[in-house]
Amino acid sequence: MPSKNICVLVSYESGNFNEYWEGNYLRKNASIGTLSRKTIITMAAIGINKDLNAYISLPYIKTASSEPNGGHFAGAKGLQDIAIAFKYRTIEKTLNSGDLSLFTTLSFATPSSNYLSDYMPYSIGLGTSEFGIREIAKFQFKNGFYAQAMVGYFWRGYTEAER
């Protein structure tokens, strides 16, 4: 993103499921029926200079059962985890056969509200902080084709069971 530019994104996602994997076994949500999850993500990307961008995001999530379950499960809604990230272009080099770019991304996310993390599958998040570092390499050939590779490490904290 060019320096001193800001890009704002508002995204909406909706999904339903009535099965989930537990190890090698595909389970059916017999007691809760079909679960629905709706997400509104707001994000801003800011060009700090020609090589450094900052990102901040905050999702709002609502979960519910789309089938009657006797009132046992109410679903959850609220703000999930606020995330901030910095992406830096460490290398930009033109070679005989194309252009090489290398990017480093540092990210941090933490819960922005006091939601129940162990209320799965209704929980709106994992309820823990996360730190990540990622390295992205891209080679753009002169004929238009490109190759891209990524390696990263993510550390996630621990959450507490409310029961």
PDB file of C-alpha atoms in Angstrom, residues 61-144:
ATOM      1  CA  ILE A  61     -19.528 -12.531  15.681  1.00  0.00           C
ATOM      2  CA  LYS A  62     -22.950 -14.034  16.349  1.00  0.00           C
ATOM      3  CA  THR A  63     -23.540 -17.768  16.788  1.00  0.00           C
ATOM      4  CA  ALA A  64     -26.887 -19.524  17.173  1.00  0.00           C
ATOM      5  CA  SER A  65     -28.681 -22.784  16.594  1.00  0.00           C
ATOM      6  CA  SER A  66     -31.005 -22.566  13.628  1.00  0.00           C
ATOM      7  CA  GLU A  67     -33.140 -25.418  14.999  1.00  0.00           C
ATOM      8  CA  PRO A  68     -35.051 -25.635  18.286  1.00  0.00           C
ATOM      9  CA  ASN A  69     -32.986 -27.312  21.010  1.00  0.00           C
ATOM     10  CA  GLY A  70     -35.234 -26.904  24.017  1.00  0.00           C
ATOM     11  CA  GLY A  71     -33.591 -23.666  25.135  1.00  0.00           C
ATOM     12  CA  HIS A  72     -30.401 -25.438  26.267  1.00  0.00           C
ATOM     13  CA  PHE A  73     -28.079 -23.381  24.059  1.00  0.00           C
ATOM     14  CA  ALA A  74     -28.568 -19.674  23.511  1.00  0.00           C
ATOM     15  CA  GLY A  75     -25.640 -18.897  21.231  1.00  0.00           C
ATOM     16  CA  ALA A  76     -23.250 -15.998  21.729  1.00  0.00           C
ATOM     17  CA  LYS A  77     -22.578 -12.619  20.171  1.00  0.00           C
ATOM     18  CA  GLY A  78     -20.097  -9.832  20.602  1.00  0.00           C
ATOM     19  CA  LEU A  79     -16.741  -8.398  19.658  1.00  0.00           C
ATOM     20  CA  GLN A  80     -14.080 -11.058  19.231  1.00  0.00           C
ATOM     21  CA  ASP A  81     -10.315 -10.355  19.162  1.00  0.00           C
ATOM     22  CA  ILE A  82      -8.676  -7.083  18.225  1.00  0.00           C
ATOM     23  CA  ALA A  83      -5.654  -7.684  16.013  1.00  0.00           C
ATOM     24  CA  ILE A  84      -2.802  -5.464  14.918  1.00  0.00           C
ATOM     25  CA  ALA A  85      -0.112  -6.383  12.416  1.00  0.00           C
ATOM     26  CA  PHE A  86       2.854  -4.785  10.698  1.00  0.00           C
ATOM     27  CA  LYS A  87       4.072  -5.927   7.277  1.00  0.00           C
ATOM     28  CA  TYR A  88       7.532  -4.817   6.143  1.00  0.00           C
ATOM     29  CA  ARG A  89       9.104  -5.321   2.717  1.00  0.00           C
ATOM     30  CA  THR A  90      12.639  -6.390   3.646  1.00  0.00           C
ATOM     31  CA  ILE A  91      13.884  -7.049   0.089  1.00  0.00           C
ATOM     32  CA  GLU A  92      12.836  -5.810  -3.331  1.00  0.00           C
ATOM     33  CA  LYS A  93      15.349  -6.741  -6.001  1.00  0.00           C
ATOM     34  CA  THR A  94      15.246  -6.970  -9.787  1.00  0.00           C
ATOM     35  CA  LEU A  95      17.133  -9.934 -11.230  1.00  0.00           C
ATOM     36  CA  ASN A  96      17.731 -11.050 -14.824  1.00  0.00           C
ATOM     37  CA  SER A  97      14.713 -13.377 -14.859  1.00  0.00           C
ATOM     38  CA  GLY A  98      12.301 -11.340 -12.706  1.00  0.00           C
ATOM     39  CA  ASP A  99      11.631  -9.493  -9.450  1.00  0.00           C
ATOM     40  CA  LEU A 100      12.210 -10.875  -5.941  1.00  0.00           C
ATOM     41  CA  SER A 101      10.281  -9.527  -2.929  1.00  0.00           C
ATOM     42  CA  LEU A 102      10.573 -10.619   0.702  1.00  0.00           C
ATOM     43  CA  PHE A 103       8.080  -9.535   3.380  1.00  0.00           C
ATOM     44  CA  THR A 104       8.107  -9.960   7.162  1.00  0.00           C
ATOM     45  CA  THR A 105       4.847  -9.737   9.117  1.00  0.00           C
ATOM     46  CA  LEU A 106       4.519  -9.407  12.891  1.00  0.00           C
ATOM     47  CA  SER A 107       1.031  -9.773  14.378  1.00  0.00           C
ATOM     48  CA  PHE A 108      -0.650  -9.679  17.772  1.00  0.00           C
ATOM     49  CA  ALA A 109      -4.274 -10.403  18.702  1.00  0.00           C
ATOM     50  CA  THR A 110      -6.040 -10.409  22.059  1.00  0.00           C
ATOM     51  CA  PRO A 111      -9.687 -10.724  23.179  1.00  0.00           C
ATOM     52  CA  SER A 112     -11.519  -7.388  23.084  1.00  0.00           C
ATOM     53  CA  SER A 113     -14.461  -8.550  25.181  1.00  0.00           C
ATOM     54  CA  ASN A 114     -15.099 -10.981  28.015  1.00  0.00           C
ATOM     55  CA  TYR A 115     -16.630 -13.843  26.023  1.00  0.00           C
ATOM     56  CA  LEU A 116     -16.713 -17.495  27.118  1.00  0.00           C
ATOM     57  CA  SER A 117     -13.998 -19.343  25.241  1.00  0.00           C
ATOM     58  CA  ASP A 118     -15.070 -22.840  26.308  1.00  0.00           C
ATOM     59  CA  TYR A 119     -18.640 -22.475  25.024  1.00  0.00           C
ATOM     60  CA  MET A 120     -17.838 -24.403  21.842  1.00  0.00           C
ATOM     61  CA  PRO A 121     -19.202 -24.551  19.223  1.00  0.00           C
ATOM     62  CA  TYR A 122     -21.076 -21.354  20.178  1.00  0.00           C
ATOM     63  CA  SER A 123     -18.038 -19.433  21.430  1.00  0.00           C
ATOM     64  CA  ILE A 124     -17.094 -16.415  19.373  1.00  0.00           C
ATOM     65  CA  GLY A 125     -13.345 -16.987  19.836  1.00  0.00           C
ATOM     66  CA  LEU A 126     -10.569 -18.898  21.584  1.00  0.00           C
ATOM     67  CA  GLY A 127     -10.228 -16.350  24.428  1.00  0.00           C
ATOM     68  CA  THR A 128      -6.454 -16.080  24.356  1.00  0.00           C
ATOM     69  CA  SER A 129      -3.752 -13.812  22.990  1.00  0.00           C
ATOM     70  CA  GLU A 130      -1.754 -14.794  19.921  1.00  0.00           C
ATOM     71  CA  PHE A 131       1.583 -13.601  18.532  1.00  0.00           C
ATOM     72  CA  GLY A 132       2.767 -14.436  15.029  1.00  0.00           C
ATOM     73  CA  ILE A 133       5.728 -13.921  12.754  1.00  0.00           C
ATOM     74  CA  ARG A 134       5.593 -14.766   9.080  1.00  0.00           C
ATOM     75  CA  GLU A 135       8.049 -14.548   6.198  1.00  0.00           C
ATOM     76  CA  ILE A 136       6.697 -14.357   2.635  1.00  0.00           C
ATOM     77  CA  ALA A 137       8.886 -14.687  -0.477  1.00  0.00           C
ATOM     78  CA  LYS A 138       7.567 -13.862  -3.944  1.00  0.00           C
ATOM     79  CA  PHE A 139       9.311 -14.136  -7.293  1.00  0.00           C
ATOM     80  CA  GLN A 140       7.608 -12.475 -10.275  1.00  0.00           C
ATOM     81  CA  PHE A 141       8.935 -13.820 -13.579  1.00  0.00           C
ATOM     82  CA  LYS A 142       9.213 -11.440 -16.542  1.00  0.00           C
ATOM     83  CA  ASN A 143       6.615 -13.515 -18.468  1.00  0.00           C
ATOM     84  CA  GLY A 144       3.950 -12.770 -15.797  1.00  0.00           C
TER      85      GLY A 144
END
